[in-house]
Amino acid sequence: SQQGEEDPQALSIQEGENATMNCSYKTSINNLQWYRQNSGRGLVHLILIRSNEREKHSGRLRVTLDTSKKSSSLLITASRAADTASYFCATEDRGSTLGRLYFGRGTQLTVWP
Amino acid sequence: NAGVTQTPKFQVLKTGQSMTLQCAQDMNHEYMSWYRQDPGMGLRLIHYSVGAGITDQGEVPNGYNVSRSTTEDFPLRLLSAAPSQTSVYFCASSPPRGGYTFGSGTRLTVV
């Protein structure tokens, strides 16, 4: 069964606006990762946040992690049309066999010029 | 540095046929995984490996076999293809506790 659950399933915004996507998960984790997938392509790793971290930044991306609520958020600031893609969160469970990464169903982000 | 290379990119099989999806990485990553992606289902883990000679099952392993004889290669075998295995297959690799690098995918249709 999938671990992460993204919300919303779809998000449509104008260029220049901020986009926020949320991820909830069920068990204790070692880390949580966010990926982007453009239509018809493979996934691209965006950012990894470890269970003892609360916030990470990478360019226009900001990820937060709240382990008490078992949730994470991905903020894309000043969105561009090129940010249009599906975004997935993925978790590596704590205590489970290493190498198992579980993905959610994703958020489809559309950024209109 | 090619990253993760998957072949073929497209494949059509008849029910009952067998085939091997190839995956190779040149980053000396220990971890490798196979996922399938179906519409509205996200990615589901089929099999994974944490090093040469070590493999284990993921969420949906039935109908698939893997082996990991070298660090670089992680082929996925479909033993007897079924229409339910129509999907897009992704191979990925990572260092331990790191982010994954994905291949560009194999689109498989079983008729």
Coordinates of C-alpha atoms in Angstrom, one line a residue:
Chain A
S1 CA 0.0 0.0 0.0
Q2 CA 1.2 3.5 -0.7
Q3 CA 2.5 5.5 2.2
G4 CA 2.2 9.1 1.1
E5 CA -1.0 10.9 0.1
E6 CA -0.7 14.3 -1.7
D7 CA -3.2 17.1 -1.4
P8 CA -4.7 18.6 -3.5
Q9 CA -4.8 16.1 -6.4
A10 CA -4.8 19.0 -8.8
L11 CA -3.8 22.7 -8.5
S12 CA -4.1 25.4 -11.1
I13 CA -2.5 28.8 -10.6
Q14 CA -1.2 31.8 -12.6
E15 CA 2.4 32.5 -13.2
G16 CA 4.0 34.4 -10.4
E17 CA 1.8 32.9 -7.7
N18 CA 3.0 30.5 -5.1
A19 CA 2.0 26.8 -5.2
T20 CA 1.7 24.7 -2.0
M21 CA 1.3 21.0 -2.1
N22 CA 0.8 18.8 1.0
C23 CA 1.8 15.2 1.8
S24 CA 0.5 13.1 4.6
Y25 CA 2.0 9.7 5.6
K26 CA 1.2 6.9 8.0
T27 CA 4.3 5.6 9.7
S28 CA 7.6 6.8 11.2
I29 CA 10.1 7.7 8.5
N30 CA 13.8 8.1 8.0
N31 CA 13.3 10.7 5.3
L32 CA 10.8 12.2 2.9
Q33 CA 11.5 13.1 -0.6
W34 CA 9.8 15.2 -3.3
Y35 CA 9.9 14.5 -7.0
R36 CA 8.7 16.2 -10.2
Q37 CA 7.5 14.4 -13.3
N38 CA 6.9 16.2 -16.5
S39 CA 4.3 14.6 -18.8
G40 CA 5.7 11.4 -20.4
R41 CA 9.0 11.6 -18.6
G42 CA 10.8 10.0 -15.7
L43 CA 10.8 11.5 -12.2
V44 CA 13.3 14.1 -11.1
H45 CA 14.5 14.3 -7.5
L46 CA 13.8 17.8 -6.0
I47 CA 14.7 17.6 -2.3
L48 CA 15.2 15.2 0.6
I49 CA 14.3 16.1 4.1
R50 CA 15.4 13.9 7.0
S51 CA 13.2 13.1 10.0
N52 CA 15.3 15.3 12.3
E53 CA 14.9 18.3 10.0
R54 CA 12.0 20.7 10.0
E55 CA 12.6 22.8 6.9
K56 CA 14.8 22.8 3.8
H57 CA 15.2 25.2 0.9
S58 CA 16.5 24.7 -2.6
G59 CA 16.1 27.7 -5.0
R60 CA 12.4 28.5 -5.2
L61 CA 11.5 25.4 -3.3
R62 CA 10.7 25.2 0.4
V63 CA 9.9 21.9 2.1
T64 CA 8.7 21.6 5.7
L65 CA 8.3 18.4 7.7
D66 CA 6.1 18.0 10.8
T67 CA 6.7 14.5 12.1
S68 CA 4.2 14.9 15.0
K69 CA 1.5 15.4 12.3
K70 CA 3.1 13.0 9.8
S71 CA 2.9 15.7 7.2
S72 CA 5.1 17.6 4.8
S73 CA 4.5 20.5 2.4
L74 CA 6.2 21.7 -0.7
L75 CA 6.1 25.4 -1.6
I76 CA 7.1 26.6 -5.0
T77 CA 7.5 30.4 -5.0
A78 CA 6.9 32.7 -8.0
S79 CA 5.7 29.8 -10.1
R80 CA 6.5 29.6 -13.8
A81 CA 4.8 27.9 -16.7
A82 CA 7.8 25.5 -16.8
D83 CA 6.8 24.3 -13.3
T84 CA 3.7 22.6 -14.8
A85 CA 4.2 18.9 -13.8
S86 CA 3.1 16.2 -11.4
Y87 CA 4.7 16.4 -8.0
F88 CA 5.1 13.3 -5.8
C89 CA 6.2 12.8 -2.2
A90 CA 7.9 9.6 -1.3
T91 CA 8.9 8.2 2.1
E92 CA 11.6 5.8 3.4
D93 CA 10.2 4.2 6.5
R94 CA 12.1 4.0 9.7
G95 CA 12.9 0.5 10.9
S96 CA 11.9 -1.1 7.6
T97 CA 14.3 -2.8 5.2
L98 CA 16.5 -0.1 3.6
G99 CA 15.9 0.7 0.0
R100 CA 12.1 0.7 0.1
L101 CA 10.7 4.1 -1.0
Y102 CA 6.9 4.5 -1.1
F103 CA 5.3 7.1 -3.4
G104 CA 1.9 8.9 -3.2
R105 CA -0.4 9.4 -6.1
G106 CA 0.8 12.9 -6.8
T107 CA -0.4 16.5 -7.3
Q108 CA -0.9 17.7 -10.8
L109 CA 0.2 21.4 -10.9
T110 CA -0.7 23.6 -13.9
V111 CA 0.8 27.1 -14.1
W112 CA -0.9 29.3 -16.6
P113 CA 1.1 32.0 -18.4
Chain B
N1 CA 27.8 9.9 -17.2
A2 CA 24.5 8.6 -18.6
G3 CA 22.7 8.1 -15.3
V4 CA 20.0 5.4 -15.4
T5 CA 19.5 3.8 -18.8
Q6 CA 16.4 1.8 -19.6
T7 CA 15.7 -0.3 -22.7
P8 CA 13.5 -0.7 -24.6
K9 CA 11.5 2.5 -24.4
F10 CA 8.4 0.9 -25.9
Q11 CA 7.3 -2.7 -26.1
V12 CA 4.2 -4.6 -27.2
L13 CA 3.8 -8.2 -26.0
K14 CA 1.3 -10.9 -26.5
T15 CA -0.3 -12.5 -23.5
G16 CA 1.9 -15.3 -22.3
Q17 CA 5.2 -14.0 -23.8
S18 CA 8.2 -13.3 -21.6
M19 CA 10.7 -10.5 -21.8
T20 CA 13.3 -8.7 -19.9
L21 CA 13.4 -4.9 -19.2
Q22 CA 17.0 -3.8 -19.0
C23 CA 18.3 -1.2 -16.5
A24 CA 21.8 0.0 -16.1
Q25 CA 23.3 2.8 -14.0
D26 CA 26.9 4.2 -14.1
M27 CA 26.8 6.2 -10.8
N28 CA 28.0 3.3 -8.6
H29 CA 24.7 3.5 -6.7
E30 CA 24.1 0.6 -4.2
Y31 CA 20.3 0.8 -4.3
M32 CA 18.2 0.1 -7.4
S33 CA 14.5 -0.3 -7.7
W34 CA 11.7 -1.1 -10.2
Y35 CA 8.4 0.7 -10.2
R36 CA 5.3 0.6 -12.3
Q37 CA 3.1 3.6 -12.9
D38 CA -0.5 3.3 -13.7
P39 CA -3.0 6.2 -14.3
G40 CA -4.2 7.6 -11.0
M41 CA -2.0 5.1 -9.0
G42 CA 1.2 6.9 -8.6
L43 CA 4.3 4.6 -8.5
R44 CA 4.2 1.2 -6.9
L45 CA 7.4 -0.7 -6.0
I46 CA 7.8 -4.0 -7.7
H47 CA 11.3 -5.2 -6.6
Y48 CA 14.3 -3.5 -5.2
S49 CA 18.0 -4.2 -4.4
V50 CA 20.4 -2.8 -1.8
G51 CA 23.5 -4.2 -3.4
A52 CA 24.8 -6.9 -5.8
G53 CA 23.5 -10.3 -5.0
I54 CA 20.7 -8.9 -2.8
T55 CA 17.1 -8.4 -3.9
D56 CA 13.7 -8.2 -2.2
Q57 CA 10.1 -7.8 -3.0
G58 CA 8.1 -4.6 -3.0
E59 CA 4.4 -3.9 -3.1
V60 CA 3.5 -5.7 -6.3
P61 CA 6.1 -8.4 -7.1
N62 CA 3.8 -11.1 -8.5
G63 CA 4.6 -12.0 -12.1
Y64 CA 8.1 -10.3 -12.0
N65 CA 11.6 -11.6 -11.3
V66 CA 14.8 -9.7 -10.8
S67 CA 18.5 -10.4 -10.2
R68 CA 21.4 -8.2 -9.3
S69 CA 24.7 -9.9 -10.4
T70 CA 26.5 -6.5 -10.7
T71 CA 26.2 -3.1 -9.1
E72 CA 25.4 -1.6 -12.5
D73 CA 22.6 -3.8 -13.8
F74 CA 19.2 -4.6 -12.5
P75 CA 17.0 -6.4 -15.1
L76 CA 13.3 -7.0 -14.6
R77 CA 11.9 -10.2 -16.1
L78 CA 8.2 -10.7 -17.0
L79 CA 7.7 -14.5 -16.9
S80 CA 4.4 -14.8 -18.7
A81 CA 2.9 -11.4 -19.7
A82 CA -0.7 -10.6 -18.8
P83 CA -2.8 -7.6 -19.8
S84 CA -2.7 -6.4 -16.2
Q85 CA 1.0 -5.8 -16.6
T86 CA 0.3 -3.1 -19.2
S87 CA 2.0 -0.1 -17.6
V88 CA 4.9 2.3 -17.6
Y89 CA 7.9 0.8 -15.8
F90 CA 10.6 2.9 -14.2
C91 CA 14.0 1.9 -12.9
A92 CA 15.7 4.0 -10.3
S93 CA 19.0 4.0 -8.4
S94 CA 20.3 5.9 -5.4
P95 CA 23.1 5.9 -2.8
P96 CA 22.0 4.8 0.6
R97 CA 19.5 7.2 2.1
G98 CA 19.8 9.5 -0.9
G99 CA 17.6 10.8 -3.6
Y100 CA 16.8 8.5 -6.5
T101 CA 17.7 9.0 -10.1
F102 CA 15.1 7.7 -12.5
G103 CA 15.4 6.3 -15.9
S104 CA 13.1 7.6 -18.7
G105 CA 10.8 4.6 -18.5
T106 CA 9.6 1.7 -20.6
R107 CA 6.0 1.8 -21.9
L108 CA 4.7 -1.8 -22.0
T109 CA 1.5 -2.9 -23.6
V110 CA 0.3 -6.5 -23.3
V111 CA -2.4 -7.5 -25.8

